[in-house]
mmCIF file of C-alpha atoms in Angstrom:
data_model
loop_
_atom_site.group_PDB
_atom_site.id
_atom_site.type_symbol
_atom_site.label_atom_id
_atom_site.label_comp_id
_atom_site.label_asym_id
_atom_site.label_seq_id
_atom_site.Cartn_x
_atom_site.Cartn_y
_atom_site.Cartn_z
ATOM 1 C CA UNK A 239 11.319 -21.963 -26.901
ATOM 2 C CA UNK A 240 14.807 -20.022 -27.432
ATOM 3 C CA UNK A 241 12.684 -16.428 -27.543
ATOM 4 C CA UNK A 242 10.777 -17.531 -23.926
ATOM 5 C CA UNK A 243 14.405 -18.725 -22.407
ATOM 6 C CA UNK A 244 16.111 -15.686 -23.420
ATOM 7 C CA UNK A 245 13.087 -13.297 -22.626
ATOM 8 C CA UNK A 246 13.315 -15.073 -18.607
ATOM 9 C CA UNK A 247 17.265 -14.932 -18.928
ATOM 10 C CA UNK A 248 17.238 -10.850 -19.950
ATOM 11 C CA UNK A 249 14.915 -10.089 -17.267
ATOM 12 C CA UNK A 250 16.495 -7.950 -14.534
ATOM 13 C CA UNK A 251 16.364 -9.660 -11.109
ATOM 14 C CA UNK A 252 17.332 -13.039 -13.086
ATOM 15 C CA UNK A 253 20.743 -14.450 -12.170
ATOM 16 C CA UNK A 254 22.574 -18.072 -12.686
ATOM 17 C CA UNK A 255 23.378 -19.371 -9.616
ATOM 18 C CA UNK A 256 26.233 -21.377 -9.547
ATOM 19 C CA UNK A 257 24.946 -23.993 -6.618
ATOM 20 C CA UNK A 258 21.254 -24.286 -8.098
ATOM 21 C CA UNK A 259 20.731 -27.726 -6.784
ATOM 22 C CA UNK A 260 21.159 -26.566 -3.109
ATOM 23 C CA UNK A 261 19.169 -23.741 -3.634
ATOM 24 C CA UNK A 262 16.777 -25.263 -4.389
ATOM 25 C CA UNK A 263 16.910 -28.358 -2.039
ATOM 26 C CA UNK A 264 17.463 -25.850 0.995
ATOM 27 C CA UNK A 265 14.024 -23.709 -0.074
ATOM 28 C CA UNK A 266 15.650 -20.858 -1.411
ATOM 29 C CA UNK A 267 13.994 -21.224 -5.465
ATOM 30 C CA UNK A 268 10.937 -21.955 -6.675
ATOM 31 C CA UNK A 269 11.318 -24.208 -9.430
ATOM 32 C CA UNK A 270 15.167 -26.405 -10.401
ATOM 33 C CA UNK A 271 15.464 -26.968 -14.448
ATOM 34 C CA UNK A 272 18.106 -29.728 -14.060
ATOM 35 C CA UNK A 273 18.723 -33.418 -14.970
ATOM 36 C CA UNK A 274 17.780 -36.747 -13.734
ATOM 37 C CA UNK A 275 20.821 -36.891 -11.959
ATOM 38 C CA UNK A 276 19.702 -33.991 -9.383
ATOM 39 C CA UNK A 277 16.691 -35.978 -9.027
ATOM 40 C CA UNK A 278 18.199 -39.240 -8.014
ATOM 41 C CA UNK A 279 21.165 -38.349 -5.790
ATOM 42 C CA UNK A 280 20.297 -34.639 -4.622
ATOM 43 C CA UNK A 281 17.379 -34.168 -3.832
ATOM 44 C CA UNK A 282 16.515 -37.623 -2.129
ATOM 45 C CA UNK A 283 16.820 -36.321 0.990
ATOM 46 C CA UNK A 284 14.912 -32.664 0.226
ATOM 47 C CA UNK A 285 12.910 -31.769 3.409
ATOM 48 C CA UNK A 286 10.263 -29.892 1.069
ATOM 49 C CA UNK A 287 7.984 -31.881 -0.710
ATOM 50 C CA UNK A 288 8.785 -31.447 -4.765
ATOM 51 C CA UNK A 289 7.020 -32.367 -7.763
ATOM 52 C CA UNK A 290 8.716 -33.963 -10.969
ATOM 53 C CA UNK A 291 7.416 -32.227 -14.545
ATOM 54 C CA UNK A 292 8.437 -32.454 -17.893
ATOM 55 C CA UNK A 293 9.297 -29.545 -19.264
ATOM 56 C CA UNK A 294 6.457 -27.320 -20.508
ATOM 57 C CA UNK A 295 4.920 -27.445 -24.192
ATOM 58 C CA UNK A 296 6.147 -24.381 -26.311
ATOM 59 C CA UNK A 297 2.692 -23.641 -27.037
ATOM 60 C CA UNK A 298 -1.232 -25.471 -26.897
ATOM 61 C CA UNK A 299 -0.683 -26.437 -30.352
ATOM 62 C CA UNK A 300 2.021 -28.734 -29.490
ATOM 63 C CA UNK A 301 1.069 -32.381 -29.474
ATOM 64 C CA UNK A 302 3.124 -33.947 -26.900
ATOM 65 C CA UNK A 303 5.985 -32.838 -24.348
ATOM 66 C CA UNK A 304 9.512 -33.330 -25.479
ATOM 67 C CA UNK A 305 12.848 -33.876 -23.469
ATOM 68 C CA UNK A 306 16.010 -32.677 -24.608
ATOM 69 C CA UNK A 307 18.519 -35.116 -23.973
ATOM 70 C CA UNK A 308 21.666 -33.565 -22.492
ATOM 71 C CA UNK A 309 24.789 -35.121 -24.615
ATOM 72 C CA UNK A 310 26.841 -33.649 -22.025
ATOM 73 C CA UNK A 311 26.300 -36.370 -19.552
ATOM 74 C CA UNK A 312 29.196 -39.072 -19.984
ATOM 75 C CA UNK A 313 28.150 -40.844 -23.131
ATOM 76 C CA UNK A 314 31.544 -41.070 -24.290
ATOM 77 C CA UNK A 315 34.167 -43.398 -24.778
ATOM 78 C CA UNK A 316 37.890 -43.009 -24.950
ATOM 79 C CA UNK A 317 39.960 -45.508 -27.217
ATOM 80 C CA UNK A 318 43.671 -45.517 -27.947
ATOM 81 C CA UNK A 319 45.058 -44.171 -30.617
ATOM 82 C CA UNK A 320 47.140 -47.385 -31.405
ATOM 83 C CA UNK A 321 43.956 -49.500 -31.022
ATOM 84 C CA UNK A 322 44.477 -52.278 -33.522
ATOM 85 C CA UNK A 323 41.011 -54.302 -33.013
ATOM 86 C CA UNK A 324 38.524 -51.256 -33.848
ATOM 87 C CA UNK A 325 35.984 -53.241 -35.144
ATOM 88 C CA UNK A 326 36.011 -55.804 -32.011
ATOM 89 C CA UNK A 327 35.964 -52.558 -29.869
ATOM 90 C CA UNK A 328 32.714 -51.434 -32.384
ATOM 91 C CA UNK A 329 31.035 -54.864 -31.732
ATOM 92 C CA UNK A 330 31.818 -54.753 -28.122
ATOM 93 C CA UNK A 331 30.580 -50.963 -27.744
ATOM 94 C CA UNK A 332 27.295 -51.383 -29.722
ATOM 95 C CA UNK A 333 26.574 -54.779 -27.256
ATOM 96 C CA UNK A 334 27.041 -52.308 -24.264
ATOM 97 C CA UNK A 335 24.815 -49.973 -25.651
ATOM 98 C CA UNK A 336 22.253 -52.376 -26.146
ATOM 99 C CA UNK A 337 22.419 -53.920 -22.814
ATOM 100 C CA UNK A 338 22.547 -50.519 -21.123
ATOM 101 C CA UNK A 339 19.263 -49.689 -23.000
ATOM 102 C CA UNK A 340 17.984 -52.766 -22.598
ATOM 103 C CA UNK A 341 18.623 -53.290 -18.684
ATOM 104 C CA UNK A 342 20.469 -50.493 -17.240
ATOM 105 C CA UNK A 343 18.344 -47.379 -18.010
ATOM 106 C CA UNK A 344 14.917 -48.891 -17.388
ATOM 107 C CA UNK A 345 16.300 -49.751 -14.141
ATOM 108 C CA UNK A 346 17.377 -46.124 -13.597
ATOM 109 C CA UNK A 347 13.813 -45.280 -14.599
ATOM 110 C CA UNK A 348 11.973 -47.499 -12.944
ATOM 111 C CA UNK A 349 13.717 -48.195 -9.635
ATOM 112 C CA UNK A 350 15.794 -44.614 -8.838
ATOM 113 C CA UNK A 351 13.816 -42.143 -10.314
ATOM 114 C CA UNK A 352 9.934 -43.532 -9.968
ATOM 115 C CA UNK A 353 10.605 -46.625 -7.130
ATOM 116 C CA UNK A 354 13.421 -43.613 -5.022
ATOM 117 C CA UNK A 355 13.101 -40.337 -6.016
ATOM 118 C CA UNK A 356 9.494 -39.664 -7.159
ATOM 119 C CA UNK A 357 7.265 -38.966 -3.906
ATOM 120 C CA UNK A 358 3.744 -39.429 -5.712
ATOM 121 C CA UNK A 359 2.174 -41.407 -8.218
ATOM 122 C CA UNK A 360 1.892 -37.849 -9.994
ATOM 123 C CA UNK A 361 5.650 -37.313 -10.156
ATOM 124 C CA UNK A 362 5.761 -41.256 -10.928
ATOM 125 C CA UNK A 363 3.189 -40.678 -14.117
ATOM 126 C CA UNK A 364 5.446 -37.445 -15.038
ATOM 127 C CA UNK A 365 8.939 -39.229 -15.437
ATOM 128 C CA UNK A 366 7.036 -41.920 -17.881
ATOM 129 C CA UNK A 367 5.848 -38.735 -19.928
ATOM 130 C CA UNK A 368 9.497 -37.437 -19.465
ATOM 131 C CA UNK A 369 10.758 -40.658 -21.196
ATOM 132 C CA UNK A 370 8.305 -41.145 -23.780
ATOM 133 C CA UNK A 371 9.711 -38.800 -26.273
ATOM 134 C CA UNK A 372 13.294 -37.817 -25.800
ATOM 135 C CA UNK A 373 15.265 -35.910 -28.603
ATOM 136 C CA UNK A 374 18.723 -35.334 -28.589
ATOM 137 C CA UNK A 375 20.334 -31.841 -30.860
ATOM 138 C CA UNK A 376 22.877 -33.297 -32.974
ATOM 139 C CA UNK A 377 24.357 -29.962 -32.639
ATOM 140 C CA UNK A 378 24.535 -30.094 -29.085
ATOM 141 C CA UNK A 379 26.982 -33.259 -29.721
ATOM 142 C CA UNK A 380 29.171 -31.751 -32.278
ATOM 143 C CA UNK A 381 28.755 -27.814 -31.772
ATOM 144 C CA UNK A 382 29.212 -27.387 -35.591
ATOM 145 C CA UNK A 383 31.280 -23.929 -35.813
ATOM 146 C CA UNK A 384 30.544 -23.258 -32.590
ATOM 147 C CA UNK A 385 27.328 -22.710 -33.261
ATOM 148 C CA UNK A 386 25.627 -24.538 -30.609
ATOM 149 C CA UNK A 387 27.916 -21.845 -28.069
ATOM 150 C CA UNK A 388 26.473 -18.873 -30.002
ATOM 151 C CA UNK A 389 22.311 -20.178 -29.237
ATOM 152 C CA UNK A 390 23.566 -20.590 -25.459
ATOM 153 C CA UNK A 391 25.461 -17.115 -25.410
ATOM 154 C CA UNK A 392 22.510 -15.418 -27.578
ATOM 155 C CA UNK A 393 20.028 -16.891 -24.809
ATOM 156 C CA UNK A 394 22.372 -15.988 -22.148
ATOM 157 C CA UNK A 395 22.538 -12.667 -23.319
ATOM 158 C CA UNK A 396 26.159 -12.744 -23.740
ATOM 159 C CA UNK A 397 26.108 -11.975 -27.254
ATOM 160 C CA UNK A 398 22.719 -9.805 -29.032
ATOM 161 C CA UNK A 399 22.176 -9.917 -32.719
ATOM 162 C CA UNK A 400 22.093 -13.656 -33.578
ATOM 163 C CA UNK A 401 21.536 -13.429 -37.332
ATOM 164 C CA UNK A 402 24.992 -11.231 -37.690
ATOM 165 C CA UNK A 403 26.583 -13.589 -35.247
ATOM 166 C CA UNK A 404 25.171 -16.700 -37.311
ATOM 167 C CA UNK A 405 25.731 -15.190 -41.039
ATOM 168 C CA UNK A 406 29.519 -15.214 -39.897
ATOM 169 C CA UNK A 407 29.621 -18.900 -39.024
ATOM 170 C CA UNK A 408 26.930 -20.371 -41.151
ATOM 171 C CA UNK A 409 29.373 -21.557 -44.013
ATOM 172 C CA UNK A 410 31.763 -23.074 -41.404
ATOM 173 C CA UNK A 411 28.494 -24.458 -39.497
ATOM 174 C CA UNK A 412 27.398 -26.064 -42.873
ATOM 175 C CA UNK A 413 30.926 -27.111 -44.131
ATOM 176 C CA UNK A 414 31.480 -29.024 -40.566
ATOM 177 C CA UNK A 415 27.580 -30.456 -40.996
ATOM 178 C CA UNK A 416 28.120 -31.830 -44.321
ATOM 179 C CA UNK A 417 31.335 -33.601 -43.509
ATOM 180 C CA UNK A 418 29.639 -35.404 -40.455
ATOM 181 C CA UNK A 419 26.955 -36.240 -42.717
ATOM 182 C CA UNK A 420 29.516 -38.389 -45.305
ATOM 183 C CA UNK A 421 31.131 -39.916 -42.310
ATOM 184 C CA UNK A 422 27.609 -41.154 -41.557
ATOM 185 C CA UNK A 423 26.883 -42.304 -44.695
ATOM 186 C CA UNK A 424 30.220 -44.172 -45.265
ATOM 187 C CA UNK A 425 29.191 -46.488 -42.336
ATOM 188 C CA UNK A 426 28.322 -49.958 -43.265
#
């Protein structure tokens, strides 16, 4: 998927426009690559009709459609540094997450983005395939040695020989991936 993005990126005539959303809801683009989020409070009020897709398979051999989930949404929480109940802040945390799976974001799915935003039964069917199978790059979250930068820059076209670029941060990359990992597995 990386070769096709940065093949469309490197073409001439392709540019990033900084106000995408409007372009697009003011008829100006043909297709917006963007988040739920565009969806539900941006485009609401498009004059155009629009269509809601997951993004495309890589290939016909692919089995099903996947979603990349953006971590850079707010899915973070800030604690004090002095906080001295961290494992009533844990318990209290995980119940959030659970209810916010459990109420919140079906909810979003169901009511903004299908009930509000959707304007067929299409669109309706495509957001259930959307949600089905949504995977989330660990890398994305933790950008081990930068590393996650360099595939956006590489794609970008920012930066051209990726295995140079990678060989100089791989060790760091792996170093950074393997401490992560013990953290993990030091949880109870």
């Amino acid at each position: 998927m990386t070769q096709k993005a940065e093949a469309l990126a490197s073409r001439s005539g392709t540019y990033d426009i900084t106000d995408k959303v409007y372009t697009f809801k003011n008829g100006h683009a043909l297709y917006l690559g963007y988040g739920a989020q565009a969806i539900a409070f941006y485009l609401r009020d498009m004059n155009d009709d629009y269509g809601i897709l997951p993004v495309p398979k890589y290939d016909e051999a692919q089995d099903g459609y996947i979603t990349f989930g953006n971590s850079f949404v707010p899915a973070y929480v800030a604690l004090p540094m002095n906080n001295t109940r961290g494992e009533m802040n844990g318990i209290l945390l995980n119940t959030l997450g659970y209810i916010s799976q459990r109420d919140v974001q079906p909810n979003i799915v169901n009511v903004l983005l299908k009930g509000k935003a959707a304007r067929d039964e299409e669109s309706q069917r495509m957001i259930d395939i959307i949600y089905e199978d949504i995977y989330l790059d660990i890398n994305s979250c933790y950008n081990f040695a930068q590393s996650f930068t360099l595939l956006r820059d590489i794609t970008m076209g920012k930066k051209e020989n990726f295995a140079s670029e990678w060989a100089k941060i791989k060790s760091s990359a792996e170093t950074e991936m393997a401490k992560l990992y013990e953290q993990f597995a030091e949880i109870e």
